[in-house]
Structures are given as C-alpha cells and as structure tokens.
mmCIF file of C-alpha atoms in Angstrom:
data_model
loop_
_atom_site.group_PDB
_atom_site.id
_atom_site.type_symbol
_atom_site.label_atom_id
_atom_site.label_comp_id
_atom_site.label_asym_id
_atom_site.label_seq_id
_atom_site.Cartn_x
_atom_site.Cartn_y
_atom_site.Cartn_z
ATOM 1 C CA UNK A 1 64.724 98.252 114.023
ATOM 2 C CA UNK A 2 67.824 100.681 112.553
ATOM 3 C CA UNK A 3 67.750 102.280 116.172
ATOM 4 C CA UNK A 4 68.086 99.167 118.029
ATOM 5 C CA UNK A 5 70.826 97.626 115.497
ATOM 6 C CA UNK A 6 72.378 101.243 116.521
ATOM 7 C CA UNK A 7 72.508 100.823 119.857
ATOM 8 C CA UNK A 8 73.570 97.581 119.790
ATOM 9 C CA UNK A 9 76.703 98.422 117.638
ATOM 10 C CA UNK A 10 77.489 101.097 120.492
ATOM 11 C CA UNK A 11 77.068 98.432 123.128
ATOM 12 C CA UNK A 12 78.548 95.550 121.515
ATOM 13 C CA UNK A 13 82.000 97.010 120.201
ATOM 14 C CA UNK A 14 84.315 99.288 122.243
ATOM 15 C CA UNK A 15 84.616 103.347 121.174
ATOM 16 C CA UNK A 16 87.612 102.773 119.582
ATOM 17 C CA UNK A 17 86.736 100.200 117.118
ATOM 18 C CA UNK A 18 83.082 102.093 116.199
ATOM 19 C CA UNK A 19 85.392 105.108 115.539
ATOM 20 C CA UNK A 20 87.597 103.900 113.598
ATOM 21 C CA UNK A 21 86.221 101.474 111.275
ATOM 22 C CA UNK A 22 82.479 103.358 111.328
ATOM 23 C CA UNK A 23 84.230 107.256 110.505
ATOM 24 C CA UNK A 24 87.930 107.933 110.347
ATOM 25 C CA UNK A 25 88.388 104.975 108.053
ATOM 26 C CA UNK A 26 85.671 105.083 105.523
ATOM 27 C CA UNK A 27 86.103 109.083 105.582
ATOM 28 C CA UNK A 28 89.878 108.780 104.906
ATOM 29 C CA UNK A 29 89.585 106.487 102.321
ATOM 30 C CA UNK A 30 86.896 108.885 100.351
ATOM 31 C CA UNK A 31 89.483 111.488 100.663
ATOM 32 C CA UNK A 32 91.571 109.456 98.965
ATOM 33 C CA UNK A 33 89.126 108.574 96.218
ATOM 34 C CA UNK A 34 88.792 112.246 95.922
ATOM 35 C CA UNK A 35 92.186 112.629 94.919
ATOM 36 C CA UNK A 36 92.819 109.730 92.780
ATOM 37 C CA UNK A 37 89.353 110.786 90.728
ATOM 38 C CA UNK A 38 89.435 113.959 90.800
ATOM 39 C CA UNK A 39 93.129 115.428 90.974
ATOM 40 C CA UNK A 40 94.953 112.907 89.306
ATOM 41 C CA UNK A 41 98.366 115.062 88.686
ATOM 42 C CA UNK A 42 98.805 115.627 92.348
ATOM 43 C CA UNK A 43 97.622 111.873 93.045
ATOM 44 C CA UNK A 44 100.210 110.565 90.247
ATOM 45 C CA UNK A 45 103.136 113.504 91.519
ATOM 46 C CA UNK A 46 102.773 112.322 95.186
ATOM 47 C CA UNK A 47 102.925 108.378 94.756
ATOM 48 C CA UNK A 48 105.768 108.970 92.167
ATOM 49 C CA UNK A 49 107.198 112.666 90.881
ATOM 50 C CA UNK A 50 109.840 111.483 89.084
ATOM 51 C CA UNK A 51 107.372 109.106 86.578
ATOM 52 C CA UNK A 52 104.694 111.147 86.976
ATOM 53 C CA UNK A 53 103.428 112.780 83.408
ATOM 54 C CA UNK A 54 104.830 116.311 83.253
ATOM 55 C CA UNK A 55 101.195 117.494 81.350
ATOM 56 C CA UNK A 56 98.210 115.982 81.131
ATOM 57 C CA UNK A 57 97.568 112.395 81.955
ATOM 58 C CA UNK A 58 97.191 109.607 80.160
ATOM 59 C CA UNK A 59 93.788 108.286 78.907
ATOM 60 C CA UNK A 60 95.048 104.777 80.230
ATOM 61 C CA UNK A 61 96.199 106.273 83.091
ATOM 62 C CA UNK A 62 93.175 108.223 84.204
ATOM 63 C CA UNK A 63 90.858 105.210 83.383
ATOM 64 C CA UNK A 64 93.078 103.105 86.202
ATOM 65 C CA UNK A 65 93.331 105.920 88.486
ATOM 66 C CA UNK A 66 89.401 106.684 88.142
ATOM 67 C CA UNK A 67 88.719 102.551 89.021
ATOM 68 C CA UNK A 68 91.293 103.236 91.438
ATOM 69 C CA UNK A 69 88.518 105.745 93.184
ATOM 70 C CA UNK A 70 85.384 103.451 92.428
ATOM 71 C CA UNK A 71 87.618 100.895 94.377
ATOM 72 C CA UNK A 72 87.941 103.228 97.784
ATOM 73 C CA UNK A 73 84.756 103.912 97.268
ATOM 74 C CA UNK A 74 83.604 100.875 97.786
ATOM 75 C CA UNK A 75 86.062 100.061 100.278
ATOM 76 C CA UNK A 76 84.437 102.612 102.425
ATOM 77 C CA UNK A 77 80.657 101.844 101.759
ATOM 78 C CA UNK A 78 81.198 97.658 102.517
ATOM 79 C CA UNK A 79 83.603 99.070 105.717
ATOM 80 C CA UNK A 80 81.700 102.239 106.856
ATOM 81 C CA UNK A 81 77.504 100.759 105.986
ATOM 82 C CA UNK A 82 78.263 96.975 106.679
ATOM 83 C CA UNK A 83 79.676 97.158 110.211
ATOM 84 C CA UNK A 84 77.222 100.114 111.478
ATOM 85 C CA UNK A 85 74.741 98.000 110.103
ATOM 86 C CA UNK A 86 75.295 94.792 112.977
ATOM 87 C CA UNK A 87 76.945 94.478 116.116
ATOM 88 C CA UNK A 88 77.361 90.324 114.858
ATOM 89 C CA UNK A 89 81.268 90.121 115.931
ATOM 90 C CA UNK A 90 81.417 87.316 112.866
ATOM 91 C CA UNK A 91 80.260 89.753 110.592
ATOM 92 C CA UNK A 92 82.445 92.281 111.654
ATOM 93 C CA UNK A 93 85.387 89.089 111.512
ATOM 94 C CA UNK A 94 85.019 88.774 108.742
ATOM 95 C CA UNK A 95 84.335 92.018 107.215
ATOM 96 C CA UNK A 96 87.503 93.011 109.103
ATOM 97 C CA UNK A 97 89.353 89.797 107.727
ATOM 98 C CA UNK A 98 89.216 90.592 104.126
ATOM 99 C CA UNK A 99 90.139 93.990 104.453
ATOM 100 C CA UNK A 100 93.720 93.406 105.958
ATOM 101 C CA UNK A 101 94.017 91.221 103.430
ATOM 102 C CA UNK A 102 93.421 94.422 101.560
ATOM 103 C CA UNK A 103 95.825 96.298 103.826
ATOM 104 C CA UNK A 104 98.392 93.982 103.127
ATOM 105 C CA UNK A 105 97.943 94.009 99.194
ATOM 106 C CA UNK A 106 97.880 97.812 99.227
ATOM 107 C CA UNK A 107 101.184 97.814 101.222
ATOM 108 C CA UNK A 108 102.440 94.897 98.376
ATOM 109 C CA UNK A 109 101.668 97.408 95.584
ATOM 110 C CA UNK A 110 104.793 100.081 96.585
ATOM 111 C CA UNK A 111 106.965 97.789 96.805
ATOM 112 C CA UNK A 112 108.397 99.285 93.267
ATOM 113 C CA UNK A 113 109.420 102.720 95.685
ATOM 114 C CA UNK A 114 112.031 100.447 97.642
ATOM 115 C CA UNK A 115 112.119 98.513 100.620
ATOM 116 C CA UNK A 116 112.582 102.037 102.398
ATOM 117 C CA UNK A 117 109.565 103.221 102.035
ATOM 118 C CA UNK A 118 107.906 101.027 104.587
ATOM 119 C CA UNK A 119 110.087 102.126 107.128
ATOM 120 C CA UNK A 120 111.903 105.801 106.304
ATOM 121 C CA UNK A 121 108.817 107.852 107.686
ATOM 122 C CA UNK A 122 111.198 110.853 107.346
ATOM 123 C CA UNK A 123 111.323 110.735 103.885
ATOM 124 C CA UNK A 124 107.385 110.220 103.643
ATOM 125 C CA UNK A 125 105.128 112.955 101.837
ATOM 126 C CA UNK A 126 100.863 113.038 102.252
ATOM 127 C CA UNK A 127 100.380 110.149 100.593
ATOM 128 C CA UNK A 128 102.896 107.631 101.642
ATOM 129 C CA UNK A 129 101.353 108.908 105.145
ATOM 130 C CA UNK A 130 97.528 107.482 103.514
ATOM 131 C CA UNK A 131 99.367 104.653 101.553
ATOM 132 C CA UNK A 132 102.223 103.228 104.452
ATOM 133 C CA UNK A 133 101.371 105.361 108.036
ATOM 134 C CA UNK A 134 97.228 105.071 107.647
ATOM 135 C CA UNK A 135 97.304 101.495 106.498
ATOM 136 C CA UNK A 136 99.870 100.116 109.507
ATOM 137 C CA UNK A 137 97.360 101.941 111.512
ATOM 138 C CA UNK A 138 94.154 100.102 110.332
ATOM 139 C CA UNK A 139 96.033 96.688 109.477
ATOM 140 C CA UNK A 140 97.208 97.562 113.518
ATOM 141 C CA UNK A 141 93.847 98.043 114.304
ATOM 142 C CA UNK A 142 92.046 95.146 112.423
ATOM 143 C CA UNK A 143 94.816 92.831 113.778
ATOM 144 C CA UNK A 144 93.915 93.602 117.235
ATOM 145 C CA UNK A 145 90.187 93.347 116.426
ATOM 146 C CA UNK A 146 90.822 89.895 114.751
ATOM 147 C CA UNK A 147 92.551 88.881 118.529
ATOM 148 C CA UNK A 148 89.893 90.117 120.625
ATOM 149 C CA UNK A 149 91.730 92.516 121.789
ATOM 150 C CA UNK A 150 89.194 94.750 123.917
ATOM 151 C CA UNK A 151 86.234 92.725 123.238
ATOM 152 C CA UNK A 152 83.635 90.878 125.440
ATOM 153 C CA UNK A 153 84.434 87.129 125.240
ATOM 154 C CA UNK A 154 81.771 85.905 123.224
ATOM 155 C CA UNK A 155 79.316 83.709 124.593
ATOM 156 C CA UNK A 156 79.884 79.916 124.285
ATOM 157 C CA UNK A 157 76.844 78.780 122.142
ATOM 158 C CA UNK A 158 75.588 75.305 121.937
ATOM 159 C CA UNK A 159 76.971 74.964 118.530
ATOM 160 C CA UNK A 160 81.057 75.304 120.031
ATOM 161 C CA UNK A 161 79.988 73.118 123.270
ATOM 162 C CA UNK A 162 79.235 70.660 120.353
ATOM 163 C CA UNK A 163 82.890 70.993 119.055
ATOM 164 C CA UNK A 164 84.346 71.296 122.034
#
C-alpha cells in the first residue's frame, strides 16, 4: 500500500510541489530547529545582536527557544510525513492552508525589527534569509498551490454536480 500511495503522490502533484513541501521545506525547517535548540547564542545574536545576552542565556529564554525547536519540528513532521503520505489534493489544501497561516504569523512576529526588514534584503543576515526570504518563498509557493496553479483540474464529483 505505502508504494502505491508513493506513486500516486509522484503522479498526482507536479515536481515542484513534491520537492518543495516533501524535502527542502521540512529539511530547512529542522535546520532551523537545530539552531534554535541547540546553538541558542548564535540563534538569539542573528534574530537580534544588539538584545541578545552577551553570556549565557537565560533559563526563560532557552526554555522558549527550546519549544521554539519542538515547534519546527513538528512543523516539518505534519508538512514533510502528512503530504508524502496522500496524493488527496484536500488534504494537501488544507495541510497547505494552515501553514501559510503559519507563514504569515511567523512573518507577524519581526515586526519588532522594523517595517524594513521585510523588504531591505541588503541588510539581511542567515536568518532573516530563513525567517523573511525562505518564508515569502513557501507562503509564494503554498499560495500558488492553494490557486491551482500547475495542478490537474480536479475531477467534478457527484457531490459538486449536486451544488452546482
């Protein structure tokens, strides 16, 4: 059954989306639980130097930034094990739904940086790139999911002819 649910993912949605959503996506967003778990200065020094502790962090602070990394984690297991597991377009709808709703709370949550840093790429370091840059990207890429851009039409079922 997992190698016909397989192939039917491959067939069902386009390259781009499988690749995306299935790898880079779920892979980038471990990365960044890496870092907020695991190397917490650099994590705290990139999203903000200048109130970022000088030594040692916080016990607060590591205990947000360590549910911070349970949170990507998850992020990436519903996104990366969810999808590959159906090629159901509603499931992936929806799936795909709720996290640029996600995308656009993430983007929400710099807001205290300045309205410039959702637009001054120049000034950007690694993880404004994985916090601004990555998310446009997969918000970009959800959005055109969401419109059907690149997808079959689906089939009209008796259930929508009923509607209709």
């Amino acid at each position: 059954m997992a190698v016909s649910t397989a192939k039917s993912v491959q067939k069902d949605i386009p390259f781009w989306y499988r690749c995306f959503f299935l790898y880079i996506e779920p892979l980038s967003t471990v990365i960044g639980a890496y870092y907020a778990c695991f190397q917490q200065q650099k994590y705290l020094d990139l999203t903000h130097g200048l109130s970022a502790p000088l030594t040692g962090i916080p016990t607060s602070t590591s205990i947000v930034l360590d549910q911070l990394a349970n949170l990507y984690l998850l992020f990436a297991l519903n996104e990366g094990l969810v999808l590959r597991s159906t090629s159901d377009q509603r499931v992936w709808r929806t799936m795909l739904f709720c996290l640029l709703l996600a995308d656009l709370g993430h983007l929400y949550s710099v807001r205290a940086l300045g309205l410039q840093i959702y637009w001054n790429v120049a000034n950007w370091n690694a993880i404004d790139w994985g916090n601004i840059g990555f998310v446009y990207g997969g918000a970009a890429t959800r959005i055109c999911f969401l419109l059907g851009v690149g997808l079959s039409p689906r089939p009209v079922t008796r259930r929508r002819r009923a509607k209709a």
